[in-house]
Amino acid sequence: MSGRNGHRHVLSLLVDNEPGVLARVVGLFSGRGFNIESLCVAETIDPSTSRITLVTSGHKGIIEQIKKQLNKLINVLKVHDHTGTQYVERELVLVRVKADAGSRAELLRMVDIFRARVVDVGTSSYMVEVTGDEGKIEAFLNLLKPIGVMEVARTGSIAMAREKNKGKEARNGQN
Amino acid sequence: MTVASTAPSEAAQGRKQQGNKLEAVGKEMKGARIFIECLKAEGVDTIFGYPGGAVIDIYDELAKEESICHILVRHEQGAVHAADGFARASGGVGVCLVTSGPGATNTVTGIASAYMDSIPIVVFTGQVPTPLIGNDAFQEVDIVGITRPCTKHNYLVTRVEDLERVIREAFYIARSGRPGPVLVDLPKDVLNAIAKYKGLDSVKVRAYQPTYRPNVKQIRRVVELIKESERPLILAGGGVVLSGASGELRKLARRITAPVTTTLMGLGAYPGSDEKLWLGMLGMHGTYRANMSTGACDLMIAVGVRFDDRVTGKTDAFAKQAKIVHIDIDPTSIRKNVPVTIPVVGDCKRTLEALNRMLEEEGLQWDESEREEWLSQIQQWKATRPLAYDQKDIIKPQYVIEKLWELTRGEAIITTEVGQNQMWAAQYYHFNEPNCFITSGGLGAMGFGFPAAIGAQVARPDKLVVDIAGDGSIQMNIQEFATAVQYCLPVKVVILNNQYLGMVRQWQELFYDKCYSCTCMEHAPDFVKLAEAYGAVGLRATKPEEVVPVLEKGLSINKTVLMEFQVEPEEKVYPMVPAGAPITDMLLV
Ligand SMILES: Cc1ncc(C[n+]2csc(CCOP(=O)(O)OP(=O)(O)O)c2C)c(N)n1
Ligand SMILES: [Mg+2]
């Protein structure tokens, strides 16, 4: 995706799992006027380390600065930019959609096509859970709009690099 | 008359006091004592501070410790600037200690200044006991949160078991890589809790590995560019001073016969006495020849600089004809503001060493005859004497600085306040050695110079230390006269009293139709009487013929001396490049 703000970049950071580390990362972005489109943080399998997945956008020079500045933080162990590499990106979204007699069938069809799930049923609305990369989520939400989206909760993207294989097939196996 | 004597030895080295370091290892002790042992292990013999309830336990331990001298300042801002001046003059790490809440917030300006100028200091702040943190307790403030964007790193110590490691890491981080301030917040209960002092002998911080050694391939590419260049220019900054690279810089300049300019922070990296290759300072108030050279050079070797806007002017127009080599230990400095042909990440000293070695091994050298055209162009620019001034009936501030330079043979340590005084100091005092010009370059904090001079004097008792001040700035930390007098520090303060916040007034004159809004400082104390009230010596010159006698007398007195010079109120700093204009578009008087 490329727009006025330059390309979208998905960054994975490994950081010390300590109080204040997230504040350092976020403070760096706000203090230097960099963009954060989404942010997701949790402990890794090693309790001393957390992974932050951060989606940002900017022109080449800005992205280079962002990565250098992140690397400069004492608590940041590793910065990996997935953009331009093979990786899997996922986001989980909960969305409450109006579900009256007229729209229910259409909604369930969408849920089926996007391999989403209805996780709560109310008298006037359904809560739907869907996962996918940014493109899929945007497409799904756009299609739900005419039905009546009442509330959305998104986790923000997480990402992981695919195993480096010589053959292309292995990489294209999924998605 | 006492003038500066040359430094006999590396003061920083002499400061290592091992004392009874080993005795404490393996013993159980209070956190406050661990603090003292850590300072000793780091070779700290002087700290600047101000007590309060949260750090009273440390002060109790300090009273029992003979190997550490505590300088009691009169305002915490003074403590941080003094630690900064101490670090710069000694080449070591400056240390300060303050209490929680207001003590901590008073350090922020000093920390921000040290951060912008990459000065290694460690600031210890008291904090309320850990169970009270977050409760808005008396004198509680989230100083770690407040200083996060202006420290290289900071810590809140929540367990006494972590105290030793954290303090040692703080020193390590402050002085290594691109140096900078580190803050350690010490809750009162941690200082009172007991733990074993381990006597750690090495410090390692996961994921913090500054790149000291440059990539040889990049050095090779630099050599190729030097071979192609006809009009090379060297631009040196504070990084050269910090890494002790000025010897290598001189070697390089002479080997390839390249003229040298520096940023404000780089003054002293190259000798001001070199008539042929020294261009003077670059930037908004740089010399004509330095600024013009950046527009005409075909190769710029930039070492330890960060291309601040006061140096580049309009970046799109900066060094348009040049390929730029940028050497710096901090990758974020490279390609942040200007495009670079060859980036070299590495310590300035090691990188220049490697570059000089490669040139030497390949027998590459250029003499003056090979650079004739370039050097004669520079001589032509030099003939445009934009730094000339006319000393008539009223004292010219430039004249005061020039005479100070002559009388001290350019060997004093000069600190400055901020404003016109700072720029005149940079233009008219010619430095031959690094670590002698101490100024708040990046932050431009008024009130910096006097406490910094105190710190420098403590670090270098053998040196003459002079703060070049404005009448506005000196009043921002004037209370430190009490400190200087108490500790018998023979610091000299030269006030260029123009009765204005002169630099702001200059902008108002040039760009705001002479609307001198709130920049007049007519109402000022009688500086001579004020000095005397503090127990210092006060002298005053009101006429040009009094300048030299006052300087001679003031410099010869082995006490804290304030010298007030009543100078031409509306004198301006020239040359000048208006903010945002190309650096080669200079107003020349
Ligand atoms: C703490 C702080 N406040 C405000 C400024 C803005 N400022 C820059 S120069 C200057 C005037 C300084 O006046 P003075 O110390 O008399 O120096 P002069 O320019 O007259 O030599 C001011 C107010 C500053 N640099 N620092
Ligand atoms: Mg003034």
Short mmCIF file of C-alpha atoms in Angstrom, two decimals, chain B residues 145-554:
data_model
loop_
_atom_site.label_atom_id
_atom_site.label_comp_id
_atom_site.label_asym_id
_atom_site.label_seq_id
_atom_site.Cartn_x
_atom_site.Cartn_y
_atom_site.Cartn_z
CA GLY B 145 8.74 9.62 32.57
CA ILE B 146 9.65 13.30 32.38
CA THR B 147 13.23 12.68 31.28
CA ARG B 148 12.65 9.72 28.97
CA PRO B 149 12.98 11.80 25.80
CA CYS B 150 16.03 13.74 27.00
CA THR B 151 18.21 11.01 28.46
CA LYS B 152 20.24 8.39 26.66
CA HIS B 153 18.62 5.96 29.07
CA ASN B 154 17.04 6.09 32.50
CA TYR B 155 16.13 3.75 35.33
CA LEU B 156 13.83 3.47 38.30
CA VAL B 157 15.40 1.06 40.78
CA THR B 158 12.66 -0.90 42.54
CA ARG B 159 14.71 -3.58 44.31
CA VAL B 160 17.91 -3.10 46.27
CA GLU B 161 19.29 -6.24 44.60
CA ASP B 162 19.29 -4.36 41.28
CA LEU B 163 20.94 -1.22 42.61
CA GLU B 164 24.59 -2.10 42.02
CA ARG B 165 24.04 -3.43 38.51
CA VAL B 166 21.90 -0.46 37.51
CA ILE B 167 24.38 2.13 38.76
CA ARG B 168 27.24 0.42 36.95
CA GLU B 169 25.17 0.16 33.77
CA ALA B 170 24.31 3.83 34.05
CA PHE B 171 27.98 4.81 34.00
CA TYR B 172 28.75 2.39 31.20
CA ILE B 173 25.92 3.66 29.01
CA ALA B 174 26.69 7.31 29.75
CA ARG B 175 30.30 7.11 28.62
CA SER B 176 30.22 4.53 25.83
CA GLY B 177 29.11 4.84 22.22
CA ARG B 178 27.67 8.27 21.61
CA PRO B 179 27.85 9.54 25.19
CA GLY B 180 24.90 11.10 26.96
CA PRO B 181 23.10 11.64 30.24
CA VAL B 182 21.66 8.71 32.18
CA LEU B 183 19.26 9.20 35.07
CA VAL B 184 18.81 6.78 37.96
CA ASP B 185 15.79 7.24 40.21
CA LEU B 186 16.34 5.92 43.75
CA PRO B 187 13.31 5.29 45.99
CA LYS B 188 14.00 5.92 49.65
CA ASP B 189 13.13 2.39 50.78
CA VAL B 190 15.59 0.93 48.28
CA LEU B 191 18.33 3.10 49.79
CA ASN B 192 17.45 1.76 53.23
CA ALA B 193 17.11 -1.90 52.30
CA ILE B 194 20.02 -4.28 52.76
CA ALA B 195 21.79 -6.25 50.03
CA LYS B 196 25.15 -7.78 49.35
CA TYR B 197 27.63 -5.56 47.49
CA LYS B 198 29.05 -7.81 44.80
CA GLY B 199 31.80 -5.61 43.43
CA LEU B 200 30.88 -6.34 39.80
CA ASP B 201 33.89 -5.98 37.60
CA SER B 202 32.26 -5.90 34.23
CA VAL B 203 29.05 -4.53 32.89
CA LYS B 204 27.17 -5.88 29.93
CA VAL B 205 23.93 -4.57 28.59
CA ARG B 206 22.00 -6.95 26.34
CA ALA B 207 21.47 -5.45 22.90
CA TYR B 208 23.61 -2.38 23.49
CA GLN B 209 26.73 -2.65 21.38
CA PRO B 210 27.92 0.61 19.90
CA THR B 211 29.85 0.25 16.65
CA TYR B 212 33.33 1.58 17.26
CA ARG B 213 35.20 -0.04 14.41
CA PRO B 214 34.37 1.28 10.95
CA ASN B 215 33.78 -0.93 7.94
CA VAL B 216 37.02 -1.09 5.93
CA LYS B 217 35.14 -1.17 2.63
CA GLN B 218 33.63 2.19 3.44
CA ILE B 219 37.06 3.60 4.29
CA ARG B 220 38.32 2.39 0.92
CA ARG B 221 35.46 4.24 -0.77
CA VAL B 222 36.39 7.39 1.14
CA VAL B 223 39.96 7.11 -0.09
CA GLU B 224 38.69 6.82 -3.67
CA LEU B 225 36.64 9.98 -3.25
CA ILE B 226 39.60 11.83 -1.82
CA LYS B 227 41.63 10.81 -4.88
CA GLU B 228 38.99 12.28 -7.18
CA SER B 229 38.51 15.47 -5.21
CA GLU B 230 39.95 18.84 -6.15
CA ARG B 231 38.22 20.92 -3.51
CA PRO B 232 37.95 18.82 -0.35
CA LEU B 233 36.63 20.30 2.87
CA ILE B 234 36.69 18.79 6.35
CA LEU B 235 33.82 19.57 8.71
CA ALA B 236 34.45 18.50 12.30
CA GLY B 237 31.95 18.51 15.15
CA GLY B 238 31.57 17.70 18.81
CA GLY B 239 32.08 14.00 18.09
CA VAL B 240 35.73 14.66 17.27
CA VAL B 241 36.23 16.34 20.64
CA LEU B 242 34.32 13.61 22.50
CA SER B 243 36.23 10.75 20.95
CA GLY B 244 39.62 12.42 21.32
CA ALA B 245 40.11 12.39 17.56
CA SER B 246 41.53 15.83 17.08
CA GLY B 247 45.09 14.51 16.63
CA GLU B 248 43.95 12.23 13.81
CA LEU B 249 41.87 15.02 12.33
CA ARG B 250 44.92 17.27 12.14
CA LYS B 251 46.91 14.50 10.52
CA LEU B 252 44.26 13.94 7.88
CA ALA B 253 43.87 17.63 7.07
CA ARG B 254 47.60 18.05 6.61
CA ARG B 255 48.09 14.87 4.65
CA ILE B 256 45.46 15.70 2.07
CA THR B 257 45.80 19.48 2.46
CA ALA B 258 42.11 20.03 3.05
CA PRO B 259 40.80 23.17 4.73
CA VAL B 260 38.95 22.58 7.98
CA THR B 261 35.86 24.14 9.48
CA THR B 262 34.05 23.07 12.63
CA THR B 263 30.65 23.42 14.17
CA LEU B 264 30.27 25.38 17.42
CA MET B 265 30.72 22.10 19.30
CA GLY B 266 33.83 21.22 17.33
CA LEU B 267 35.82 24.36 18.17
CA GLY B 268 39.29 23.39 19.34
CA ALA B 269 39.33 20.16 17.34
CA TYR B 270 41.54 21.96 14.84
CA PRO B 271 44.03 24.67 15.87
CA GLY B 272 42.78 28.20 15.31
CA SER B 273 46.39 29.20 14.75
CA ASP B 274 46.69 27.36 11.42
CA GLU B 275 46.51 30.26 8.98
CA LYS B 276 46.39 28.09 5.89
CA LEU B 277 43.86 25.39 6.54
CA TRP B 278 41.71 26.76 9.36
CA LEU B 279 38.54 28.37 8.11
CA GLY B 280 36.86 29.23 11.39
CA MET B 281 33.42 28.14 12.50
CA LEU B 282 30.61 27.23 10.12
CA GLY B 283 26.97 28.15 10.41
CA MET B 284 24.50 30.92 11.08
CA HIS B 285 27.31 33.05 12.55
CA GLY B 286 30.15 31.26 10.85
CA THR B 287 32.96 32.95 8.96
CA TYR B 288 32.41 33.99 5.37
CA ARG B 289 35.11 31.67 4.08
CA ALA B 290 33.80 28.66 5.99
CA ASN B 291 30.25 29.11 4.77
CA MET B 292 31.29 29.84 1.21
CA SER B 293 33.56 26.79 1.19
CA THR B 294 30.62 24.51 1.87
CA GLY B 295 28.96 25.82 -1.27
CA ALA B 296 32.05 25.31 -3.43
CA CYS B 297 33.69 22.14 -2.16
CA ASP B 298 33.40 18.97 -4.22
CA LEU B 299 33.97 16.66 -1.24
CA MET B 300 32.88 17.22 2.34
CA ILE B 301 34.34 14.91 4.95
CA ALA B 302 32.00 15.41 7.89
CA VAL B 303 33.23 13.90 11.15
CA GLY B 304 31.20 13.71 14.36
CA VAL B 305 28.57 16.21 13.31
CA ARG B 306 24.80 15.95 13.12
CA PHE B 307 24.03 18.68 10.58
CA ASP B 308 22.00 20.87 12.91
CA ASP B 309 19.89 23.52 11.16
CA ARG B 310 22.09 26.27 12.61
CA VAL B 311 24.96 24.69 10.65
CA THR B 312 23.33 23.77 7.35
CA GLY B 313 20.91 26.63 6.85
CA LYS B 314 18.43 25.57 4.19
CA THR B 315 19.27 21.88 3.75
CA ASP B 316 18.18 21.68 0.11
CA ALA B 317 20.84 24.24 -0.77
CA PHE B 318 23.57 22.79 1.45
CA ALA B 319 26.86 21.63 -0.11
CA LYS B 320 25.18 21.23 -3.46
CA GLN B 321 28.36 20.44 -5.40
CA ALA B 322 29.79 18.08 -2.85
CA LYS B 323 29.85 14.40 -2.27
CA ILE B 324 29.42 13.97 1.45
CA VAL B 325 31.26 11.46 3.60
CA HIS B 326 29.66 11.26 7.02
CA ILE B 327 31.54 9.61 9.86
CA ASP B 328 29.64 9.17 13.12
CA ILE B 329 29.21 6.60 15.85
CA ASP B 330 25.45 7.17 15.90
CA PRO B 331 23.72 5.77 12.81
CA THR B 332 20.67 7.97 13.45
CA SER B 333 22.77 11.07 12.79
CA ILE B 334 23.56 9.85 9.30
CA ARG B 335 21.06 10.75 6.55
CA LYS B 336 18.79 12.40 9.11
CA ASN B 337 19.11 15.91 7.70
CA VAL B 338 21.26 15.77 4.57
CA PRO B 339 21.85 13.13 1.88
CA VAL B 340 25.17 11.35 2.23
CA THR B 341 27.34 9.67 -0.41
CA ILE B 342 29.33 7.46 1.94
CA PRO B 343 28.08 6.76 5.45
CA VAL B 344 30.68 5.43 7.86
CA VAL B 345 29.43 4.26 11.23
CA GLY B 346 32.23 4.21 13.74
CA ASP B 347 34.09 6.01 16.48
CA CYS B 348 35.60 9.20 15.02
CA LYS B 349 39.06 8.47 16.33
CA ARG B 350 39.23 4.88 15.15
CA THR B 351 37.76 5.78 11.79
CA LEU B 352 40.17 8.63 11.14
CA GLU B 353 43.02 6.38 12.28
CA ALA B 354 41.97 3.77 9.75
CA LEU B 355 41.60 6.39 7.03
CA ASN B 356 45.00 7.93 7.76
CA ARG B 357 46.58 4.49 7.79
CA MET B 358 45.13 3.57 4.42
CA LEU B 359 46.27 6.86 2.88
CA GLU B 360 49.71 6.35 4.36
CA GLU B 361 50.04 2.77 3.18
CA GLU B 362 49.19 3.83 -0.32
CA GLY B 363 51.53 6.80 -0.17
CA LEU B 364 48.69 9.18 -0.89
CA GLN B 365 49.37 12.78 -0.09
CA TRP B 366 48.52 16.17 -1.55
CA ASP B 367 50.58 19.26 -0.96
CA GLU B 368 49.69 22.93 -1.20
CA SER B 369 50.77 23.30 -4.80
CA GLU B 370 48.25 20.66 -5.79
CA ARG B 371 45.51 22.60 -4.03
CA GLU B 372 46.60 26.02 -5.17
CA GLU B 373 43.38 27.04 -6.87
CA TRP B 374 41.20 25.94 -3.97
CA LEU B 375 43.37 27.52 -1.30
CA SER B 376 43.67 30.79 -3.14
CA GLN B 377 39.90 30.95 -3.54
CA ILE B 378 39.69 30.56 0.22
CA GLN B 379 42.25 33.32 0.74
CA GLN B 380 40.08 35.59 -1.39
CA TRP B 381 37.07 34.87 0.78
CA LYS B 382 39.18 35.47 3.82
CA ALA B 383 40.03 38.95 2.55
CA THR B 384 36.32 39.79 2.89
CA ARG B 385 36.81 40.56 6.54
CA PRO B 386 33.31 40.25 7.87
CA LEU B 387 34.49 39.79 11.43
CA ALA B 388 36.09 43.23 11.48
CA TYR B 389 34.76 45.73 14.01
CA ASP B 390 35.63 49.29 14.85
CA GLN B 391 36.59 50.09 18.44
CA LYS B 392 35.59 53.76 19.06
CA ASP B 393 34.21 55.46 22.23
CA ILE B 394 32.04 52.69 23.54
CA ILE B 395 33.44 49.28 24.40
CA LYS B 396 32.88 46.74 21.66
CA PRO B 397 32.11 43.28 22.98
CA GLN B 398 34.33 41.76 20.31
CA TYR B 399 37.24 43.82 21.58
CA VAL B 400 36.79 42.42 25.09
CA ILE B 401 36.94 38.85 23.81
CA GLU B 402 39.89 39.54 21.57
CA LYS B 403 41.85 41.04 24.46
CA LEU B 404 40.85 38.16 26.71
CA TRP B 405 42.18 35.78 24.07
CA GLU B 406 45.45 37.69 23.82
CA LEU B 407 45.97 37.96 27.57
CA THR B 408 45.32 34.27 28.10
CA ARG B 409 47.30 33.29 24.99
CA GLY B 410 44.27 31.28 23.91
CA GLU B 411 44.92 28.75 26.64
CA ALA B 412 41.99 29.25 28.99
CA ILE B 413 38.99 26.98 29.28
CA ILE B 414 36.12 29.12 28.06
CA THR B 415 32.52 28.44 28.96
CA THR B 416 29.72 30.58 27.63
CA GLU B 417 26.20 31.57 28.31
CA VAL B 418 23.82 31.83 25.36
CA GLY B 419 23.17 34.65 22.94
CA GLN B 420 25.48 37.18 21.36
CA ASN B 421 28.09 36.60 24.09
CA GLN B 422 28.29 32.94 23.03
CA MET B 423 28.76 33.78 19.36
CA TRP B 424 31.40 36.44 20.02
CA ALA B 425 33.24 33.98 22.22
CA ALA B 426 33.16 31.44 19.40
CA GLN B 427 34.29 33.98 16.82
CA TYR B 428 36.97 35.91 18.68
CA TYR B 429 38.52 33.43 21.06
CA HIS B 430 40.71 31.15 19.00
CA PHE B 431 41.13 27.69 20.38
CA ASN B 432 44.09 25.49 19.70
CA GLU B 433 43.10 22.48 21.78
CA PRO B 434 39.93 20.44 22.24
CA ASN B 435 37.94 20.33 25.49
CA CYS B 436 38.57 24.04 26.07
CA PHE B 437 35.34 25.45 24.71
CA ILE B 438 32.33 24.50 26.80
CA THR B 439 28.99 25.75 25.60
CA SER B 440 25.36 24.66 25.51
CA GLY B 441 25.38 24.11 21.77
CA GLY B 442 22.32 22.04 21.01
CA LEU B 443 19.88 23.24 23.64
CA GLY B 444 21.23 26.78 23.93
CA ALA B 445 20.37 27.03 27.62
CA MET B 446 20.96 30.43 29.16
CA GLY B 447 22.40 29.94 32.63
CA PHE B 448 24.68 27.13 31.48
CA GLY B 449 28.05 28.85 31.41
CA PHE B 450 28.64 29.81 35.01
CA PRO B 451 27.86 26.48 36.68
CA ALA B 452 29.66 24.72 33.82
CA ALA B 453 32.70 26.87 34.59
CA ILE B 454 32.50 25.78 38.21
CA GLY B 455 32.46 22.13 37.12
CA ALA B 456 35.35 22.69 34.72
CA GLN B 457 37.38 24.43 37.40
CA VAL B 458 36.83 21.56 39.83
CA ALA B 459 38.00 19.13 37.14
CA ARG B 460 40.96 21.27 36.11
CA PRO B 461 42.31 23.23 39.09
CA ASP B 462 45.44 23.88 37.02
CA LYS B 463 43.56 25.80 34.33
CA LEU B 464 42.23 29.29 34.03
CA VAL B 465 38.47 29.00 33.53
CA VAL B 466 36.46 31.92 32.21
CA ASP B 467 32.71 32.15 31.68
CA ILE B 468 31.85 34.58 28.91
CA ALA B 469 28.41 35.82 29.88
CA GLY B 470 25.57 38.11 28.91
CA ASP B 471 23.80 40.33 31.41
CA GLY B 472 20.63 38.33 30.90
CA SER B 473 22.04 34.81 31.07
CA ILE B 474 24.26 35.34 34.09
CA GLN B 475 21.18 36.13 36.14
CA MET B 476 19.74 32.70 35.43
CA ASN B 477 22.23 30.95 37.70
CA ILE B 478 23.88 33.83 39.50
CA GLN B 479 23.26 32.13 42.85
CA GLU B 480 26.21 29.86 42.06
CA PHE B 481 28.56 32.67 43.11
CA ALA B 482 27.97 31.32 46.59
CA THR B 483 29.19 27.89 45.45
CA ALA B 484 32.27 29.26 43.70
CA VAL B 485 33.23 31.34 46.72
CA GLN B 486 32.54 28.56 49.24
CA TYR B 487 34.84 26.13 47.43
CA CYS B 488 37.47 28.81 46.64
CA LEU B 489 37.11 28.27 42.91
CA PRO B 490 38.94 31.04 41.04
CA VAL B 491 36.46 31.08 38.16
CA LYS B 492 36.34 34.31 36.17
CA VAL B 493 33.10 35.70 34.83
CA VAL B 494 33.24 38.21 31.99
CA ILE B 495 29.86 39.88 31.58
CA LEU B 496 29.28 41.63 28.28
CA ASN B 497 26.60 43.94 29.60
CA ASN B 498 24.62 45.33 26.67
CA GLN B 499 21.50 45.88 28.79
CA TYR B 500 19.56 43.73 26.39
CA LEU B 501 18.66 40.16 25.71
CA GLY B 502 20.92 40.99 22.86
CA MET B 503 20.50 38.09 20.49
CA VAL B 504 16.73 38.34 20.59
CA ARG B 505 16.99 42.11 20.21
CA GLN B 506 19.20 41.57 17.16
CA TRP B 507 16.49 39.45 15.53
CA GLN B 508 13.90 42.08 16.43
CA GLU B 509 16.08 44.76 14.87
CA LEU B 510 16.67 42.82 11.67
CA PHE B 511 13.42 40.96 11.16
CA TYR B 512 10.75 42.62 13.35
CA ASP B 513 11.04 46.33 12.54
CA LYS B 514 13.02 47.14 15.67
CA CYS B 515 10.10 46.31 17.91
CA TYR B 516 12.13 45.54 21.04
CA SER B 517 9.38 43.67 22.80
CA CYS B 518 10.51 42.61 26.30
CA THR B 519 14.20 42.40 25.49
CA CYS B 520 15.37 45.47 27.37
CA MET B 521 17.24 44.63 30.56
CA GLU B 522 17.94 48.14 31.83
CA HIS B 523 16.80 47.14 35.27
CA ALA B 524 19.70 45.00 36.43
CA PRO B 525 21.58 44.62 39.67
CA ASP B 526 24.84 46.43 40.29
CA PHE B 527 26.96 43.45 39.27
CA VAL B 528 30.07 44.63 41.10
CA LYS B 529 28.22 45.06 44.38
CA LEU B 530 26.48 41.76 43.80
CA ALA B 531 29.79 39.96 43.40
CA GLU B 532 31.03 41.60 46.57
CA ALA B 533 27.87 40.60 48.42
CA TYR B 534 28.68 36.98 47.58
CA GLY B 535 32.25 37.43 48.76
CA ALA B 536 33.70 37.47 45.24
CA VAL B 537 35.67 40.24 43.60
CA GLY B 538 33.78 42.63 41.33
CA LEU B 539 35.38 44.83 38.66
CA ARG B 540 33.90 47.08 36.02
CA ALA B 541 35.01 48.67 32.77
CA THR B 542 32.94 51.43 31.22
CA LYS B 543 35.45 52.83 28.70
CA PRO B 544 37.57 51.11 26.05
CA GLU B 545 40.82 52.06 27.76
CA GLU B 546 39.69 50.26 30.91
CA VAL B 547 39.19 46.93 29.17
CA VAL B 548 42.75 45.66 29.28
CA PRO B 549 43.51 46.86 32.83
CA VAL B 550 40.31 45.30 34.17
CA LEU B 551 41.05 42.02 32.40
CA GLU B 552 44.64 42.00 33.59
CA LYS B 553 43.62 42.69 37.14
CA GLY B 554 40.72 40.28 37.16
#
